[in-house]
Amino acid sequence: MVFDLDMIKKVYERMPARVAAARKAVNRPLTLTEKILYAHLWQGDANETYGRGTSYVDFAPDRVAMQDATAQMALLQFMQAGRSQVAVPSTVHCDHLIQAKIGAEADLATAVDKNKEVYDFLASVSNKYGIGFWKAGAGIIHQVVLENYAFPGGMMIGTDSHTPNAGGLGMIAIGVGGADACDVMAGLPWELKFPKLIGVKLTGKLSGWSSPKDVILKVAGILTVKGGTDHIVEYFGEGARSLSATGKGTICNMGAEIGATTSIFGYDDKIATYLKGTGRADVAALADGIAAHLTGDDEVYANPAQYFDQVIEINLSELEPHINGPFTPDLAWPLSKFAQAVKENGWPAKLEVGLIGSCTNSSYEDISRSASLAKQAVDKKLKAKAEFTITPGSEQVRYTVERDGFLDTFADMGGVVLANACGPCIGQWARHGAEKGEKNSIITSFNRNFAKRADGNPNTHAFVASPEIVTAFAIAGDLTFNPVTDTLINEAGQAVKLDEPQGYEMPAKGFAVEDAGYQAPAANGSKVQVLVDPKSERLQLLDPFAAWEGTDLSGLKLLIKAKGKCTTDHISMAGPWLRYRGHLDNISNNLLIGAINAFNDTANSVKNQLTGSYGEVPATQRAYKAAGIGSIVVGDENYGEGSSREHAAMEPRHLGVRAILVKSFARIHETNLKKQGMLALTFANKADYDKIREDDHFSITGLTSFTPGQPLTVVAHHADGSSDAIVVNHSYNQQQIEWFQAGGALNIIRRSFAG
Ligand code: MIC
Ligand code: SF4
């Protein structure tokens, strides 16, 4: 047993009283989200109504989960916090650093060899500080957490944006940067802007080709990539109760794509069944004991408009399969309209590769439903026209679906099973021919599809759909195929039709696994040595950032004015750069190399104001740094969308960028910037973005009286001698202003433990 039953008991013991106190304090029925948040207040009982979307509140999460690509930085910071043990149960999962090239076994062996230094570092830090360690091959963080740690009514933070996956089991699970994880592991409160609430009422029941993935694909289309910012999405209704627990997980997982703080479902029979089926009957029994607190109050669900800030209703009986993309996860197409969209937009109709699995969609149900289609293909003498890969989410799922024959079925259809890891989802796909940069289409059951994300090729049009739709398209090899209405010609020249997919929510023979891949930490790790080779190119101990100089800033150069979508993949690319995630100086060489310069519409080419010539972004910033000159970055809407990687905030900090000034931020990235002592600013008047010119230099005034709620001023001095004083907003509270002044939150923790 790897989960901590005593911790869960304590949460459940205090929950009824906390919920009752909260209900009294706010004097109205409560949503599920509020119940869990109030039960996890750092200071105990709720004695006030927190302003949704405005007040910062301190919470006490129950758990922390970290994946290898972000854990390195999180733990390098934690090592400086002066603690001998983590204060809450925490785990590390080795999943992101495994390249997908040949197939599971060979790729895993290569990864273990190539990443030895990093895995050894993570294993020894985990052992020393009491952190559970999941080895490479054990599975993707979110699936492993769902199978082992998530529990209804709990609260967890994780250093990955898809941490909300655990909302499928009724947990408030939130993606954060490593510095936030460091706080919680150090026993400090964790601060979050009290979220606004979106209620999604699900009626009816899914059937045929539709699946839980289609719920979130549709929601993404409605809310767009920024519509969920600072909101928690709570799903309810008979439709919600009809979805499997893993299907709920899929929906919550991909809620990251609408920028939501997290998403959640209430405890129900489906969740109980999943807990029991994954060796946690005790947790289900405990949850049954306080079931009324693990769902929203009846009055709330009867009159949702009164209690949620926004309500969406979706009838599952009418929900069509959806395909979202390309290049953004919120471009939602119902299946019946997709073929036409492909033709009208000139997207390549020929499908090169279909990829199923990932942290989003690799449950037993997903795999068995997709396998039912693969079986039909074989039986009906259809050869898959596109390449087809399967990425299992965990060793437990992989082992079980292998035992039940599904992997053989995929192999019969020509499918290749990849390692239980992120692989192709995050640029770790050594796709043959990608370097040629040809225009082509792929479709995945993953969650993100930003340009270059999967294979590094900017011309790869990536679409996102359910595993069932991906499998059907891979069989057809054609994006204009509609499995509901169309036939395919088989090898005997006959027209055949695919029947609706069929699957099983849970394995009839139960889950099984030989080696799940877990390593428990030493009971007393004080003697464990953590070694970092000073000559390493992959790991580097952190030096504290300098404190604020105490004055307004001036003489700052413009590093880049980024145009359009600027996700964390644009700011700190993954793929080949994942190898430097533990080495701040080396990874800083990817700073903003994917962002499009608004002045020349080109990536990684900016004017160096010292020489007047164009150069790469990181080299230009290093030149400013060498000259002792600060700079600013200007950006568009939803800047920093996507991942939780705090490298996107630490790199500019390390290289001497002082402020990021944008139209709007994605939540995790904004917090990461604040934590690292950067200025995260937004245009009070978005049109002022247009006033920024290529040769500008800047001053930032108001810093000596930096106060919550008071705007600052950025003065853009233009080359012709004129200037524009631009009013900029910020969302810093008093504590966050102290982070800025101290040069980063970690400097404050370090000081408090030293003193
Ligand atoms: C992603 O899906 O973008 C990642 C890779 O999982 C990231 C984390 C990372 O960059 O290491 C995320 O989602 O937070
Ligand atoms: Fe891994 Fe992709 Fe999931 Fe991120 S979204 S955790 S890269 S599988």
Short mmCIF file of N, CA, C and O in Angstrom, two decimals, residues 304-361:
data_model
loop_
_atom_site.label_atom_id
_atom_site.label_comp_id
_atom_site.label_asym_id
_atom_site.label_seq_id
_atom_site.Cartn_x
_atom_site.Cartn_y
_atom_site.Cartn_z
N PRO A 304 -28.29 26.02 -10.20
CA PRO A 304 -26.86 26.32 -10.34
C PRO A 304 -26.56 27.79 -10.64
O PRO A 304 -25.56 28.32 -10.19
N ALA A 305 -27.46 28.45 -11.38
CA ALA A 305 -27.16 29.83 -11.77
C ALA A 305 -27.00 30.73 -10.55
O ALA A 305 -26.32 31.75 -10.60
N GLN A 306 -27.61 30.33 -9.42
CA GLN A 306 -27.49 31.16 -8.21
C GLN A 306 -26.15 31.03 -7.53
O GLN A 306 -25.76 31.87 -6.74
N TYR A 307 -25.48 29.91 -7.77
CA TYR A 307 -24.28 29.63 -6.97
C TYR A 307 -22.99 29.60 -7.77
O TYR A 307 -21.90 29.72 -7.21
N PHE A 308 -23.09 29.40 -9.07
CA PHE A 308 -21.89 29.41 -9.92
C PHE A 308 -21.81 30.74 -10.65
O PHE A 308 -22.83 31.37 -10.92
N ASP A 309 -20.59 31.13 -11.02
CA ASP A 309 -20.43 32.38 -11.76
C ASP A 309 -20.86 32.22 -13.21
O ASP A 309 -21.17 33.18 -13.89
N GLN A 310 -20.79 30.98 -13.68
CA GLN A 310 -21.19 30.70 -15.06
C GLN A 310 -21.68 29.25 -15.10
O GLN A 310 -21.12 28.39 -14.41
N VAL A 311 -22.71 29.01 -15.88
CA VAL A 311 -23.23 27.64 -15.97
C VAL A 311 -23.29 27.21 -17.44
O VAL A 311 -23.71 27.98 -18.31
N ILE A 312 -22.85 26.00 -17.69
CA ILE A 312 -22.91 25.44 -19.04
C ILE A 312 -23.69 24.14 -18.92
O ILE A 312 -23.51 23.40 -17.96
N GLU A 313 -24.55 23.87 -19.90
CA GLU A 313 -25.28 22.60 -19.84
C GLU A 313 -24.99 21.81 -21.10
O GLU A 313 -25.01 22.35 -22.20
N ILE A 314 -24.66 20.56 -20.93
CA ILE A 314 -24.38 19.71 -22.09
C ILE A 314 -25.21 18.43 -21.97
O ILE A 314 -25.18 17.77 -20.92
N ASN A 315 -25.92 18.12 -23.03
CA ASN A 315 -26.71 16.89 -23.05
C ASN A 315 -25.87 15.79 -23.69
O ASN A 315 -25.61 15.81 -24.90
N LEU A 316 -25.44 14.85 -22.87
CA LEU A 316 -24.55 13.80 -23.37
C LEU A 316 -25.22 12.96 -24.46
O LEU A 316 -24.55 12.42 -25.34
N SER A 317 -26.53 12.83 -24.38
CA SER A 317 -27.23 12.01 -25.38
C SER A 317 -27.11 12.62 -26.77
O SER A 317 -27.24 11.94 -27.77
N GLU A 318 -26.88 13.94 -26.80
CA GLU A 318 -26.79 14.60 -28.12
C GLU A 318 -25.36 14.94 -28.50
O GLU A 318 -25.13 15.53 -29.55
N LEU A 319 -24.42 14.62 -27.63
CA LEU A 319 -23.04 15.06 -27.87
C LEU A 319 -22.38 14.25 -28.98
O LEU A 319 -22.28 13.04 -28.91
N GLU A 320 -21.91 14.97 -29.98
CA GLU A 320 -21.19 14.31 -31.08
C GLU A 320 -19.72 14.15 -30.72
O GLU A 320 -19.20 14.96 -29.95
N PRO A 321 -19.03 13.18 -31.31
CA PRO A 321 -17.57 13.18 -31.16
C PRO A 321 -17.01 14.48 -31.72
O PRO A 321 -17.56 15.05 -32.66
N HIS A 322 -15.92 14.96 -31.12
CA HIS A 322 -15.30 16.20 -31.57
C HIS A 322 -13.84 15.98 -31.95
O HIS A 322 -13.20 15.05 -31.44
N ILE A 323 -13.35 16.84 -32.81
CA ILE A 323 -11.94 16.84 -33.17
C ILE A 323 -11.49 18.29 -33.02
O ILE A 323 -12.09 19.18 -33.62
N ASN A 324 -10.45 18.53 -32.21
CA ASN A 324 -10.02 19.91 -31.98
C ASN A 324 -8.66 20.16 -32.61
O ASN A 324 -7.76 19.34 -32.51
N GLY A 325 -8.51 21.32 -33.22
CA GLY A 325 -7.22 21.69 -33.78
C GLY A 325 -7.38 22.30 -35.15
O GLY A 325 -8.50 22.57 -35.57
N PRO A 326 -6.27 22.52 -35.86
CA PRO A 326 -4.89 22.28 -35.44
C PRO A 326 -4.31 23.44 -34.65
O PRO A 326 -4.92 24.51 -34.60
N PHE A 327 -3.18 23.24 -34.04
CA PHE A 327 -2.32 24.24 -33.37
C PHE A 327 -2.89 24.84 -32.10
O PHE A 327 -2.21 25.59 -31.42
N THR A 328 -4.14 24.57 -31.78
CA THR A 328 -4.69 25.06 -30.52
C THR A 328 -5.79 24.09 -30.10
O THR A 328 -6.52 23.57 -30.95
N PRO A 329 -5.91 23.83 -28.80
CA PRO A 329 -6.87 22.80 -28.37
C PRO A 329 -8.32 23.27 -28.29
O PRO A 329 -9.20 22.48 -27.96
N ASP A 330 -8.56 24.55 -28.57
CA ASP A 330 -9.94 25.03 -28.42
C ASP A 330 -10.67 25.22 -29.75
O ASP A 330 -11.79 25.71 -29.77
N LEU A 331 -10.05 24.84 -30.84
CA LEU A 331 -10.71 24.94 -32.14
C LEU A 331 -11.52 23.65 -32.31
O LEU A 331 -11.01 22.64 -32.79
N ALA A 332 -12.78 23.68 -31.87
CA ALA A 332 -13.55 22.43 -31.74
C ALA A 332 -14.45 22.19 -32.94
O ALA A 332 -15.23 23.07 -33.32
N TRP A 333 -14.34 21.01 -33.52
CA TRP A 333 -15.17 20.64 -34.67
C TRP A 333 -15.97 19.40 -34.34
O TRP A 333 -15.38 18.36 -34.05
N PRO A 334 -17.30 19.48 -34.43
CA PRO A 334 -18.06 18.24 -34.31
C PRO A 334 -17.71 17.34 -35.51
O PRO A 334 -17.43 17.85 -36.60
N LEU A 335 -17.70 16.05 -35.30
CA LEU A 335 -17.32 15.10 -36.35
C LEU A 335 -18.04 15.38 -37.67
O LEU A 335 -17.44 15.35 -38.75
N SER A 336 -19.34 15.70 -37.58
CA SER A 336 -20.11 15.87 -38.81
C SER A 336 -19.68 17.09 -39.63
O SER A 336 -20.01 17.22 -40.79
N LYS A 337 -18.93 18.01 -39.01
CA LYS A 337 -18.49 19.22 -39.72
C LYS A 337 -17.01 19.17 -40.06
O LYS A 337 -16.48 20.07 -40.71
N PHE A 338 -16.33 18.13 -39.56
CA PHE A 338 -14.87 18.16 -39.62
C PHE A 338 -14.33 17.98 -41.05
O PHE A 338 -13.43 18.71 -41.47
N ALA A 339 -14.91 17.04 -41.79
CA ALA A 339 -14.39 16.77 -43.14
C ALA A 339 -14.42 18.05 -43.98
O ALA A 339 -13.45 18.40 -44.67
N GLN A 340 -15.50 18.77 -43.84
CA GLN A 340 -15.65 20.02 -44.59
C GLN A 340 -14.60 21.05 -44.14
O GLN A 340 -14.00 21.74 -44.96
N ALA A 341 -14.37 21.10 -42.82
CA ALA A 341 -13.37 22.05 -42.30
C ALA A 341 -11.98 21.72 -42.84
O ALA A 341 -11.21 22.61 -43.19
N VAL A 342 -11.68 20.43 -42.92
CA VAL A 342 -10.37 20.01 -43.44
C VAL A 342 -10.23 20.50 -44.88
O VAL A 342 -9.21 21.11 -45.25
N LYS A 343 -11.28 20.29 -45.66
CA LYS A 343 -11.21 20.69 -47.07
C LYS A 343 -11.12 22.22 -47.20
O LYS A 343 -10.28 22.75 -47.93
N GLU A 344 -12.00 22.91 -46.49
CA GLU A 344 -12.05 24.38 -46.63
C GLU A 344 -10.77 25.07 -46.19
O GLU A 344 -10.37 26.09 -46.74
N ASN A 345 -10.12 24.50 -45.19
CA ASN A 345 -8.92 25.15 -44.67
C ASN A 345 -7.64 24.66 -45.32
O ASN A 345 -6.55 25.11 -44.97
N GLY A 346 -7.77 23.68 -46.18
CA GLY A 346 -6.58 23.17 -46.85
C GLY A 346 -5.64 22.42 -45.93
O GLY A 346 -4.44 22.36 -46.17
N TRP A 347 -6.17 21.84 -44.84
CA TRP A 347 -5.31 21.02 -43.97
C TRP A 347 -5.06 19.69 -44.68
O TRP A 347 -5.95 19.18 -45.37
N PRO A 348 -3.86 19.13 -44.50
CA PRO A 348 -3.58 17.87 -45.19
C PRO A 348 -4.58 16.78 -44.76
O PRO A 348 -4.67 16.46 -43.57
N ALA A 349 -5.35 16.25 -45.70
CA ALA A 349 -6.38 15.27 -45.35
C ALA A 349 -5.77 13.90 -45.07
O ALA A 349 -6.30 13.11 -44.30
N LYS A 350 -4.63 13.64 -45.70
CA LYS A 350 -3.99 12.34 -45.48
C LYS A 350 -3.46 12.31 -44.05
O LYS A 350 -2.73 13.22 -43.63
N LEU A 351 -3.84 11.28 -43.31
CA LEU A 351 -3.37 11.17 -41.92
C LEU A 351 -2.10 10.34 -41.89
O LEU A 351 -2.08 9.21 -42.36
N GLU A 352 -1.05 10.91 -41.30
CA GLU A 352 0.22 10.19 -41.24
C GLU A 352 0.27 9.26 -40.03
O GLU A 352 0.70 8.12 -40.13
N VAL A 353 -0.11 9.80 -38.86
CA VAL A 353 0.02 9.00 -37.64
C VAL A 353 -1.17 9.25 -36.71
O VAL A 353 -1.62 10.40 -36.58
N GLY A 354 -1.64 8.19 -36.08
CA GLY A 354 -2.63 8.30 -35.01
C GLY A 354 -1.96 7.82 -33.73
O GLY A 354 -1.34 6.77 -33.73
N LEU A 355 -2.06 8.62 -32.68
CA LEU A 355 -1.40 8.23 -31.42
C LEU A 355 -2.44 8.19 -30.32
O LEU A 355 -3.12 9.20 -30.06
N ILE A 356 -2.58 7.04 -29.67
CA ILE A 356 -3.51 6.99 -28.54
C ILE A 356 -2.75 6.81 -27.23
O ILE A 356 -1.58 6.47 -27.22
N GLY A 357 -3.46 7.03 -26.14
CA GLY A 357 -2.85 6.89 -24.82
C GLY A 357 -2.57 8.25 -24.22
O GLY A 357 -3.31 9.20 -24.46
N SER A 358 -1.50 8.36 -23.44
CA SER A 358 -1.06 9.57 -22.72
C SER A 358 -1.71 9.67 -21.35
O SER A 358 -2.57 8.87 -20.99
N CYS A 359 -1.34 10.73 -20.63
CA CYS A 359 -1.90 10.91 -19.28
C CYS A 359 -3.39 11.19 -19.35
O CYS A 359 -4.10 11.02 -18.37
N THR A 360 -3.86 11.64 -20.48
CA THR A 360 -5.25 12.05 -20.62
C THR A 360 -6.19 10.88 -20.89
O THR A 360 -7.31 10.86 -20.43
N ASN A 361 -5.73 9.94 -21.68
CA ASN A 361 -6.64 8.94 -22.24
C ASN A 361 -5.98 7.57 -22.35
O ASN A 361 -5.75 7.09 -23.45
#
